[in-house]
Short mmCIF file of C-alpha atoms and ligand atoms in Angstrom, two decimals:
data_model
loop_
_atom_site.label_atom_id
_atom_site.label_comp_id
_atom_site.label_asym_id
_atom_site.label_seq_id
_atom_site.Cartn_x
_atom_site.Cartn_y
_atom_site.Cartn_z
CA MET A 45 -17.50 -32.55 15.38
CA ASN A 46 -16.25 -34.70 12.50
CA THR A 47 -12.60 -33.65 12.59
CA ALA A 48 -11.79 -36.12 9.79
CA ALA A 49 -13.77 -33.86 7.44
CA LEU A 50 -11.56 -30.82 8.14
CA THR A 51 -9.43 -29.65 5.24
CA PRO A 52 -5.65 -29.78 5.83
CA GLU A 53 -5.71 -25.96 6.11
CA GLU A 54 -8.48 -26.02 8.74
CA THR A 55 -6.66 -28.74 10.67
CA ARG A 56 -3.45 -26.73 10.65
CA ILE A 57 -5.18 -23.52 11.75
CA LEU A 58 -7.09 -25.26 14.51
CA ALA A 59 -3.93 -26.96 15.78
CA ALA A 60 -1.92 -23.71 15.77
CA GLY A 61 -4.68 -21.66 17.38
CA PRO A 62 -4.36 -21.94 21.14
CA SER A 63 -0.54 -21.68 21.15
CA GLN A 64 -0.60 -18.56 18.92
CA GLN A 65 -2.96 -16.84 21.29
CA ALA A 66 -0.18 -16.81 23.89
CA GLU A 67 2.28 -14.90 21.70
CA LEU A 68 2.47 -12.24 18.99
CA ALA A 69 4.11 -12.98 15.64
CA ALA A 70 6.44 -9.97 15.60
CA HIS A 71 6.51 -9.66 11.79
CA VAL A 72 2.72 -9.39 11.57
CA TRP A 73 1.79 -7.04 14.42
CA PRO A 74 2.85 -3.38 14.89
CA SER A 75 6.26 -2.98 16.49
CA THR A 76 5.01 -1.59 19.82
CA ALA A 77 2.36 -4.34 20.22
CA THR A 78 2.77 -6.42 23.39
CA LEU A 79 0.65 -8.73 25.49
CA ASP A 80 -0.19 -7.61 28.98
CA ASP A 81 -1.85 -10.43 30.94
CA GLY A 82 -3.17 -11.76 27.64
CA ALA A 83 -4.59 -8.40 26.53
CA LEU A 84 -3.16 -6.59 23.52
CA THR A 85 -1.44 -3.25 24.10
CA LEU A 86 -0.15 -0.80 21.51
CA ALA A 87 2.37 1.95 22.29
CA GLY A 88 1.72 1.17 25.95
CA ILE A 89 -2.07 1.51 25.71
CA ASN A 90 -4.40 -1.38 26.41
CA VAL A 91 -6.86 -1.96 23.54
CA ALA A 92 -9.78 -1.99 26.01
CA GLU A 93 -8.85 1.59 26.88
CA LEU A 94 -8.65 2.51 23.19
CA VAL A 95 -12.09 1.01 22.60
CA GLU A 96 -13.54 2.80 25.59
CA GLN A 97 -12.21 6.09 24.27
CA HIS A 98 -12.76 5.71 20.53
CA GLY A 99 -15.29 2.91 20.00
CA THR A 100 -15.23 0.24 17.30
CA PRO A 101 -14.61 -0.40 14.53
CA SER A 102 -11.43 1.69 14.57
CA PHE A 103 -8.13 1.67 12.73
CA ILE A 104 -5.24 2.08 15.17
CA ILE A 105 -1.92 3.13 13.66
CA ASP A 106 1.38 2.83 15.49
CA GLU A 107 3.03 6.17 14.63
CA GLN A 108 6.53 5.13 15.64
CA HIS A 109 6.30 2.03 13.49
CA PHE A 110 5.13 4.08 10.48
CA ARG A 111 8.03 6.50 10.91
CA ASP A 112 10.49 3.61 11.32
CA ARG A 113 9.20 1.87 8.16
CA ALA A 114 9.45 5.13 6.17
CA ARG A 115 13.00 5.73 7.39
CA LEU A 116 13.97 2.11 6.76
CA PHE A 117 13.14 2.49 3.06
CA ARG A 118 14.87 5.84 2.77
CA ASP A 119 18.01 4.84 4.65
CA SER A 120 18.34 1.34 3.11
CA PHE A 121 18.07 2.58 -0.47
CA ARG A 122 20.25 5.67 0.06
CA HIS A 123 22.89 3.54 1.75
CA ALA A 124 22.84 0.87 -0.99
CA PHE A 125 23.05 3.35 -3.89
CA GLN A 126 25.51 5.79 -2.27
CA PRO A 127 28.61 3.88 -3.47
CA LEU A 128 27.24 4.23 -7.04
CA GLY A 129 27.16 7.99 -6.56
CA VAL A 130 23.39 8.26 -7.07
CA ASP A 131 20.63 9.40 -4.77
CA VAL A 132 17.29 7.69 -4.20
CA ASP A 133 13.92 9.37 -3.63
CA VAL A 134 11.28 7.39 -1.80
CA TYR A 135 7.73 8.35 -2.73
CA TYR A 136 5.13 7.09 -0.26
CA ALA A 137 2.24 5.72 -2.37
CA GLY A 138 -0.62 7.72 -0.89
CA LYS A 139 -3.29 5.47 -2.34
CA SER A 140 -2.40 2.82 0.29
CA PHE A 141 -3.59 5.25 2.97
CA LEU A 142 -3.37 9.02 2.99
CA SER A 143 -4.40 11.66 5.50
CA VAL A 144 -2.98 15.04 6.45
CA ALA A 145 -1.05 13.60 9.42
CA ILE A 146 0.31 10.67 7.40
CA ALA A 147 1.53 12.96 4.61
CA LYS A 148 3.34 15.08 7.21
CA TRP A 149 4.97 12.06 8.87
CA ALA A 150 6.18 10.76 5.50
CA VAL A 151 7.78 14.10 4.60
CA GLU A 152 9.25 14.53 8.11
CA GLU A 153 10.98 11.18 7.63
CA GLY A 154 12.52 12.35 4.34
CA LEU A 155 10.00 10.83 1.91
CA ARG A 156 7.92 12.35 -0.86
CA VAL A 157 4.28 11.56 -1.55
CA ASP A 158 2.71 9.98 -4.62
CA THR A 159 -0.85 10.95 -5.47
CA CYS A 160 -3.15 9.94 -8.32
CA THR A 161 -6.29 12.07 -8.01
CA GLY A 162 -7.45 15.59 -7.21
CA GLY A 163 -8.62 14.32 -3.81
CA GLU A 164 -5.16 13.03 -2.93
CA LEU A 165 -3.65 16.32 -4.14
CA ALA A 166 -6.10 18.16 -1.86
CA ILE A 167 -4.82 16.20 1.15
CA VAL A 168 -1.14 16.91 0.45
CA GLU A 169 -1.99 20.57 -0.14
CA ARG A 170 -3.84 20.71 3.19
CA ALA A 171 -0.80 19.08 4.83
CA GLY A 172 1.37 21.86 3.40
CA ILE A 173 3.64 19.44 1.54
CA PRO A 174 5.91 21.39 -0.85
CA GLY A 175 5.02 20.73 -4.51
CA GLU A 176 8.44 19.38 -5.38
CA ALA A 177 7.89 16.54 -2.86
CA VAL A 178 4.72 15.41 -4.64
CA GLY A 179 4.19 13.20 -7.69
CA LEU A 180 1.02 12.76 -9.74
CA HIS A 181 0.06 9.41 -11.27
CA GLY A 182 -3.08 8.05 -12.90
CA ASN A 183 -4.13 6.59 -16.23
CA ASN A 184 -6.91 9.11 -16.85
CA LYS A 185 -6.00 12.47 -15.34
CA SER A 186 -8.42 15.30 -15.88
CA VAL A 187 -7.32 18.72 -17.13
CA ALA A 188 -8.29 20.03 -13.67
CA GLU A 189 -5.96 17.51 -11.98
CA ILE A 190 -3.10 18.25 -14.39
CA SER A 191 -3.56 22.02 -13.91
CA ARG A 192 -3.66 21.64 -10.14
CA ALA A 193 -0.45 19.60 -10.21
CA ILE A 194 1.33 22.10 -12.48
CA ASN A 195 0.16 25.11 -10.46
CA GLY A 196 1.21 23.31 -7.27
CA GLY A 197 4.70 22.85 -8.72
CA VAL A 198 4.70 19.06 -8.35
CA GLY A 199 8.03 17.28 -8.69
CA ARG A 200 6.71 15.19 -11.55
CA ILE A 201 3.67 14.10 -13.48
CA VAL A 202 3.80 10.48 -14.65
CA ALA A 203 2.19 10.31 -18.09
CA ASP A 204 0.35 7.14 -19.03
CA SER A 205 -0.42 7.49 -22.75
CA LEU A 206 0.62 9.41 -25.87
CA SER A 207 -2.55 11.49 -25.79
CA GLU A 208 -1.94 12.34 -22.16
CA ILE A 209 1.58 13.56 -22.95
CA ASP A 210 0.05 15.97 -25.45
CA LEU A 211 -2.65 16.96 -22.93
CA ILE A 212 -0.03 17.75 -20.26
CA ALA A 213 1.93 19.83 -22.79
CA GLN A 214 -1.22 21.66 -23.89
CA THR A 215 -2.24 22.33 -20.28
CA ALA A 216 1.27 23.53 -19.46
CA ARG A 217 1.13 25.89 -22.43
CA SER A 218 -2.25 27.29 -21.39
CA LEU A 219 -0.77 27.96 -17.94
CA GLY A 220 2.05 29.90 -19.57
CA ARG A 221 4.78 27.34 -19.01
CA THR A 222 7.67 27.52 -21.48
CA GLU A 223 11.06 25.90 -22.03
CA ALA A 224 12.43 28.11 -19.22
CA ASP A 225 10.06 26.63 -16.62
CA SER A 226 9.20 23.30 -18.23
CA VAL A 227 7.03 20.78 -16.40
CA PRO A 228 8.86 17.64 -15.15
CA VAL A 229 7.31 14.51 -16.70
CA MET A 230 7.98 10.79 -16.46
CA VAL A 231 6.46 8.14 -18.71
CA ARG A 232 4.93 4.98 -17.32
CA ILE A 233 6.35 1.92 -19.06
CA THR A 234 5.19 -1.69 -19.03
CA THR A 235 8.26 -3.90 -19.05
CA GLY A 236 6.35 -7.18 -19.39
CA ILE A 237 7.28 -8.18 -15.84
CA HIS A 238 4.28 -8.76 -13.60
CA ALA A 239 4.53 -9.85 -10.03
CA GLY A 240 2.43 -10.30 -6.95
CA GLY A 241 2.30 -12.79 -4.12
CA HIS A 242 4.99 -15.39 -4.63
CA GLU A 243 5.07 -15.60 -8.41
CA PHE A 244 6.05 -13.38 -11.24
CA ILE A 245 5.49 -13.69 -14.96
CA SER A 246 7.37 -12.12 -17.79
CA THR A 247 5.44 -11.49 -20.97
CA ALA A 248 6.11 -9.51 -24.10
CA ARG A 249 2.84 -7.71 -24.66
CA GLU A 250 0.57 -6.59 -21.88
CA ASP A 251 -3.18 -6.52 -21.90
CA GLN A 252 -3.93 -4.00 -19.15
CA LYS A 253 -4.72 -0.34 -18.86
CA PHE A 254 -1.47 1.07 -17.47
CA GLY A 255 1.62 2.31 -19.23
CA LEU A 256 3.27 2.04 -22.62
CA SER A 257 4.82 -1.18 -23.80
CA LEU A 258 8.46 -1.80 -24.61
CA VAL A 259 7.19 -3.94 -27.49
CA GLY A 260 6.73 -2.30 -30.88
CA GLY A 261 8.63 0.81 -29.81
CA GLN A 262 5.63 2.30 -27.97
CA ALA A 263 7.66 3.23 -24.90
CA LEU A 264 10.43 4.84 -26.97
CA GLU A 265 7.88 6.74 -29.03
CA ALA A 266 6.31 8.11 -25.86
CA LEU A 267 9.65 9.22 -24.42
CA LYS A 268 10.45 10.96 -27.72
CA ARG A 269 7.02 12.58 -27.68
CA VAL A 270 7.87 14.18 -24.31
CA LEU A 271 11.18 15.40 -25.77
CA SER A 272 9.29 16.98 -28.68
CA HIS A 273 7.38 19.31 -26.33
CA PRO A 274 9.65 22.20 -25.28
CA ASN A 275 7.51 23.01 -22.25
CA LEU A 276 7.95 19.48 -20.84
CA LYS A 277 11.13 18.18 -19.24
CA LEU A 278 11.68 14.42 -19.60
CA LEU A 279 12.72 13.37 -16.10
CA GLY A 280 12.71 9.67 -16.79
CA ALA A 281 10.82 6.42 -17.17
CA HIS A 282 8.68 4.70 -14.58
CA ALA A 283 7.65 1.05 -14.14
CA HIS A 284 5.52 -0.36 -11.34
CA ILE A 285 5.26 -4.13 -11.73
CA GLY A 286 2.69 -5.25 -9.20
CA SER A 287 1.92 -5.51 -5.53
CA GLN A 288 2.65 -7.70 -2.51
CA ILE A 289 5.82 -9.02 -4.19
CA GLN A 290 7.92 -11.23 -1.93
CA ASP A 291 10.87 -12.04 -4.14
CA SER A 292 13.52 -9.75 -5.62
CA THR A 293 13.87 -11.46 -9.04
CA ALA A 294 11.06 -9.52 -10.71
CA PHE A 295 12.45 -6.20 -9.41
CA GLU A 296 15.91 -7.07 -10.77
CA LEU A 297 14.56 -7.94 -14.23
CA ASN A 298 12.50 -4.78 -14.25
CA ALA A 299 15.56 -2.66 -13.37
CA ARG A 300 17.51 -4.25 -16.23
CA LYS A 301 14.77 -3.48 -18.78
CA MET A 302 14.60 0.12 -17.60
CA LEU A 303 18.36 0.64 -17.90
CA GLU A 304 18.25 -0.86 -21.39
CA LEU A 305 15.44 1.50 -22.39
CA ARG A 306 17.34 4.50 -21.06
CA LYS A 307 20.42 3.44 -23.00
CA THR A 308 18.44 2.93 -26.24
CA LEU A 309 16.85 6.36 -25.97
CA SER A 310 20.22 7.96 -25.41
CA THR A 311 21.73 6.12 -28.43
CA GLU A 312 18.86 7.22 -30.65
CA THR A 313 18.41 10.80 -29.45
CA GLY A 314 21.46 11.72 -27.39
CA TYR A 315 19.19 12.36 -24.38
CA LEU A 316 20.19 10.54 -21.20
CA MET A 317 17.25 10.48 -18.79
CA PRO A 318 18.34 11.71 -15.34
CA GLU A 319 16.07 9.35 -13.40
CA LEU A 320 14.37 5.94 -13.33
CA ASP A 321 11.47 5.02 -11.08
CA LEU A 322 11.20 1.37 -10.14
CA GLY A 323 7.72 1.59 -8.58
CA GLY A 324 6.41 -0.03 -5.41
CA GLY A 325 4.90 -3.40 -4.62
CA TYR A 326 7.11 -4.61 -1.76
CA GLY A 327 5.40 -7.46 0.12
CA ILE A 328 4.54 -7.65 3.81
CA ALA A 329 3.41 -10.41 6.19
CA TYR A 330 -0.35 -10.60 6.69
CA VAL A 331 -0.31 -14.01 8.40
CA PRO A 332 2.52 -15.61 10.41
CA GLU A 333 3.45 -17.92 7.47
CA ASP A 334 4.18 -14.91 5.19
CA GLN A 335 7.77 -13.82 4.74
CA PRO A 336 7.97 -10.01 4.46
CA ILE A 337 10.49 -8.64 1.98
CA ASP A 338 13.82 -7.74 3.59
CA VAL A 339 14.08 -4.06 2.64
CA SER A 340 17.80 -3.51 3.16
CA LYS A 341 18.67 -6.76 1.38
CA LEU A 342 16.43 -5.85 -1.55
CA ALA A 343 17.96 -2.36 -1.78
CA GLN A 344 21.44 -3.91 -1.91
CA THR A 345 20.39 -6.47 -4.53
CA LEU A 346 18.87 -3.74 -6.71
CA ALA A 347 21.94 -1.52 -6.38
CA ASP A 348 24.21 -4.45 -7.31
CA THR A 349 21.99 -5.35 -10.28
CA MET A 350 21.93 -1.79 -11.58
CA GLN A 351 25.66 -1.46 -11.22
CA SER A 352 26.41 -4.66 -13.14
CA VAL A 353 23.80 -4.04 -15.85
CA ALA A 354 25.09 -0.47 -16.31
CA ALA A 355 28.65 -1.78 -16.66
CA GLU A 356 27.50 -4.38 -19.18
CA LEU A 357 25.63 -1.75 -21.21
CA LYS A 358 28.50 0.75 -20.84
CA THR A 359 26.19 3.31 -19.35
CA SER A 360 25.73 5.06 -16.02
CA VAL A 361 23.27 4.49 -13.17
CA PRO A 362 20.80 7.39 -12.93
CA ARG A 363 19.04 8.82 -9.89
CA ILE A 364 16.50 6.26 -8.66
CA SER A 365 13.05 6.58 -7.16
CA ILE A 366 10.77 3.98 -5.62
CA GLU A 367 7.14 4.08 -4.49
CA PRO A 368 6.34 1.80 -1.56
CA GLY A 369 2.84 2.09 -0.08
CA ARG A 370 1.71 -1.15 1.52
CA ALA A 371 5.19 -1.97 2.89
CA ILE A 372 5.28 1.31 4.84
CA VAL A 373 1.78 1.62 6.29
CA GLY A 374 0.45 -1.95 6.09
CA PRO A 375 2.17 -3.55 9.09
CA THR A 376 1.75 -0.48 11.32
CA THR A 377 -2.02 -0.66 11.71
CA ILE A 378 -4.63 -2.92 13.29
CA THR A 379 -8.42 -2.82 13.15
CA LEU A 380 -10.36 -3.21 16.39
CA TYR A 381 -13.87 -4.65 16.25
CA THR A 382 -16.44 -5.65 18.86
CA VAL A 383 -17.87 -9.16 18.70
CA GLY A 384 -21.65 -9.39 18.33
CA THR A 385 -23.49 -12.49 17.20
CA ILE A 386 -21.79 -15.88 17.57
CA LYS A 387 -23.32 -18.76 15.64
CA PRO A 388 -22.05 -22.34 15.40
CA VAL A 389 -22.95 -23.81 12.01
CA THR A 390 -22.57 -27.52 11.21
CA THR A 391 -21.54 -28.07 7.61
CA ASP A 392 -22.72 -30.96 5.40
CA GLU A 393 -19.42 -32.67 6.21
CA GLY A 394 -20.15 -32.49 9.93
CA VAL A 395 -17.61 -29.74 10.60
CA VAL A 396 -18.67 -27.17 13.19
CA ARG A 397 -17.76 -23.67 12.11
CA THR A 398 -18.30 -20.82 14.53
CA TYR A 399 -19.42 -17.68 12.71
CA VAL A 400 -18.21 -14.70 14.72
CA SER A 401 -19.81 -11.44 13.59
CA ILE A 402 -18.02 -8.15 14.12
CA ASP A 403 -19.29 -4.56 13.81
CA GLY A 404 -17.57 -3.76 10.50
CA GLY A 405 -16.59 -5.93 7.55
CA MET A 406 -16.30 -5.47 3.79
CA SER A 407 -16.92 -1.72 4.08
CA ASP A 408 -13.65 -1.27 6.02
CA ASN A 409 -11.74 -4.22 4.55
CA ILE A 410 -12.71 -5.16 1.00
CA ARG A 411 -9.45 -7.02 0.28
CA PRO A 412 -10.62 -10.53 1.25
CA ALA A 413 -13.64 -10.19 -1.09
CA LEU A 414 -11.66 -8.43 -3.82
CA TYR A 415 -8.39 -10.38 -3.81
CA ASP A 416 -9.03 -13.38 -1.60
CA ALA A 417 -6.57 -11.70 0.78
CA LYS A 418 -5.61 -13.44 4.02
CA TYR A 419 -5.44 -11.83 7.46
CA THR A 420 -4.82 -12.92 11.00
CA ALA A 421 -6.73 -11.81 14.08
CA ARG A 422 -6.82 -12.44 17.81
CA LEU A 423 -9.01 -12.00 20.81
CA ALA A 424 -7.54 -8.75 22.13
CA ASN A 425 -9.10 -7.86 25.48
CA ARG A 426 -8.24 -10.99 27.53
CA PRO A 427 -6.25 -14.23 27.27
CA GLY A 428 -9.22 -16.49 26.43
CA ALA A 429 -9.49 -20.25 26.72
CA THR A 430 -6.60 -22.40 25.55
CA GLU A 431 -9.08 -24.61 23.69
CA ALA A 432 -9.81 -23.37 20.17
CA VAL A 433 -12.82 -23.31 17.84
CA LEU A 434 -12.66 -23.17 14.07
CA ALA A 435 -14.07 -19.72 13.42
CA ARG A 436 -15.01 -17.55 10.45
CA LEU A 437 -14.81 -13.81 11.09
CA VAL A 438 -17.67 -12.12 9.26
CA GLY A 439 -18.94 -8.57 8.96
CA LYS A 440 -22.38 -7.04 9.41
CA HIS A 441 -23.21 -6.35 5.76
CA CYS A 442 -26.10 -7.86 3.82
CA GLU A 443 -23.83 -10.02 1.71
CA SER A 444 -22.73 -13.62 2.34
CA GLY A 445 -19.31 -12.78 0.89
CA ASP A 446 -18.76 -10.29 3.71
CA ILE A 447 -15.92 -12.27 5.24
CA VAL A 448 -12.85 -10.77 6.90
CA ILE A 449 -11.10 -14.08 7.71
CA ASN A 450 -12.29 -17.34 6.22
CA ASP A 451 -10.63 -19.70 8.68
CA LEU A 452 -9.09 -18.84 11.98
CA ALA A 453 -8.82 -20.40 15.42
CA LEU A 454 -10.33 -18.37 18.23
CA PRO A 455 -10.50 -19.26 21.92
CA ALA A 456 -13.53 -21.49 22.53
CA ASP A 457 -14.95 -19.03 25.08
CA ILE A 458 -15.17 -16.13 22.59
CA ALA A 459 -18.22 -14.10 23.60
CA PRO A 460 -20.31 -11.10 22.55
CA GLY A 461 -18.63 -7.88 23.69
CA ASP A 462 -15.11 -9.26 23.23
CA ILE A 463 -12.65 -7.19 21.21
CA ILE A 464 -11.07 -8.67 18.09
CA ALA A 465 -7.90 -7.17 16.60
CA VAL A 466 -7.08 -7.83 12.93
CA ALA A 467 -3.40 -7.32 12.06
CA ALA A 468 -1.73 -5.53 9.15
CA THR A 469 -4.75 -3.54 7.97
CA GLY A 470 -2.93 -0.25 7.32
CA ALA A 471 -2.81 -0.48 3.52
CA TYR A 472 -5.89 -0.51 1.27
CA GLY A 473 -8.25 -0.82 4.25
CA ARG A 474 -9.47 2.64 5.26
CA SER A 475 -8.38 3.93 1.82
CA MET A 476 -10.76 1.52 0.06
CA ALA A 477 -13.54 1.91 2.66
CA SER A 478 -17.10 2.36 1.43
CA ASN A 479 -20.47 3.36 2.84
CA TYR A 480 -22.12 0.09 1.76
CA ASN A 481 -25.37 -0.38 3.70
CA ASN A 482 -24.90 3.27 4.71
CA ILE A 483 -22.45 2.15 7.33
CA LEU A 484 -20.26 4.89 8.83
CA LYS A 485 -16.57 4.75 7.96
CA PRO A 486 -14.30 4.02 10.95
CA PRO A 487 -11.89 6.58 12.36
CA VAL A 488 -8.10 6.35 12.21
CA ILE A 489 -6.37 6.80 15.56
CA THR A 490 -2.66 7.07 16.11
CA VAL A 491 -0.94 5.79 19.21
CA LYS A 492 2.46 6.92 20.43
CA ASN A 493 4.11 6.84 23.87
CA GLY A 494 0.93 6.02 25.74
CA GLN A 495 -1.12 8.70 23.94
CA SER A 496 -3.90 8.17 21.40
CA THR A 497 -4.95 10.85 18.90
CA VAL A 498 -7.71 10.86 16.28
CA ILE A 499 -6.28 11.76 12.84
CA VAL A 500 -9.39 10.90 10.81
CA ARG A 501 -12.59 11.06 12.85
CA ARG A 502 -15.42 8.57 12.71
CA GLU A 503 -18.07 9.37 10.14
CA THR A 504 -21.42 10.46 11.56
CA GLU A 505 -24.96 10.17 10.26
CA ASP A 506 -24.80 13.92 9.68
CA ASP A 507 -21.86 13.34 7.33
CA LEU A 508 -23.96 10.82 5.41
CA LEU A 509 -27.10 12.90 5.32
CA ARG A 510 -25.25 16.05 4.24
CA LEU A 511 -24.88 14.53 0.76
CA ASP A 512 -28.49 13.40 0.54
CA VAL A 513 -30.23 16.57 -0.61
CA GLY A 514 -33.65 14.93 -0.80
C1 LIG B 262 -0.19 0.96 -6.22
C2 LIG B 262 1.03 1.66 -6.70
C3 LIG B 262 2.13 1.79 -5.86
C4 LIG B 262 2.19 1.22 -4.47
O1 LIG B 262 2.06 -0.15 -4.43
P1 LIG B 262 2.31 -0.93 -3.04
O2 LIG B 262 2.02 -2.34 -3.38
O3 LIG B 262 1.36 -0.36 -2.05
O4 LIG B 262 3.72 -0.69 -2.66
C5 LIG B 262 3.23 2.47 -6.35
N1 LIG B 262 3.24 3.00 -7.58
C6 LIG B 262 2.18 2.90 -8.42
C7 LIG B 262 2.25 3.52 -9.76
C8 LIG B 262 1.05 2.22 -8.02
O5 LIG B 262 0.02 2.12 -8.85
#
């Protein structure tokens, strides 16, 4: 092969390959993952055993790791804000991945659950989650969804537009809700701070579908609109600034803007909102080079920022809520695939790229195609050769963009029937899964203390055909 034609990235990946196969980057793989004679084990179970029992492709979630991540958020934020005399509620963002078992784990670890559709509400209802531990989001809620949330006694509905505030009030009225049993509402604000990956930008106006802008008094007008409806209770303001954020600066700026807004509203109306929600978006490590956000450090930084900004504005710090999704479930889960076709392709530059096809792809992980997202993977059932090939992990869909990992080093003796594990697939993997090519959606299996349990079963052809009424 013409190694001179390799890009710097390909050269780096190829060079790192064989050595990485011998170890696990602890910040990328689930916490109970270990190597046993070169084979991957999770919660004490060898992946070959998991595959024998459950087949591939499968999502495997490390239950203990999920519970630990949930508790880490709750404990870190409570601990950091305790000296300020305020409590923190952690809402698990269900859109990252939600099932009945997951909702129960989150609540057992002291979290609440954020939903944004009737379907997500149905799951938390099935899980028996008390209404007050549930929030409802969304930029286009239906009357049916709003009614369901109100009847279910949800802890809050986050309104996303002026017309929606009126619609929530109208729905509350039609359900007989009055000032005495008013419906708790927050208003989604855009603070002009956007973040994601390593960068953040701060703009005045925003050109996107969510929230109400601080500019031109839109946000204030919306908060006042909630106050004007006696059957709504204004719980507070909410701002979610982005996703996969790895730096605390954007969160700090966002917190400042929210405290300022709360102070302005109180000066103008005398109403001091009891709560502020700072959203989710905390970044994780997908590949060994990524630096995950340090949760306890971030909690401390945010508490310090709020305390100093509140002192500067001569106001108090309200109750806080946050909404992590990815940072709780993302690192806890891997996807197991079986290798099928292997095809070396020589590029025009003389580079040999080994296309390794697996039995899933963009239907169970759309993020690489959608966001150019990076992942890491390893041969999981055996140590493999120490020599590496430059590989591209591709799916089985009829689409050339069906790529799970663009460049990765795999052992040179990778063969059909081998098991590949992709790390950090817990968030926005199964939850964004599709039936493209009428492929069957993979199951979700939890592992804990040497036991594996199906929490979402594999789809069957009967499931598919049930919808096709001919
Ligand atoms: C997506 C979303 C979240 C969760 O984002 P993560 O990046 O998964 O933490 C939280 N709140 C709102 C309103 C969201 O839209």
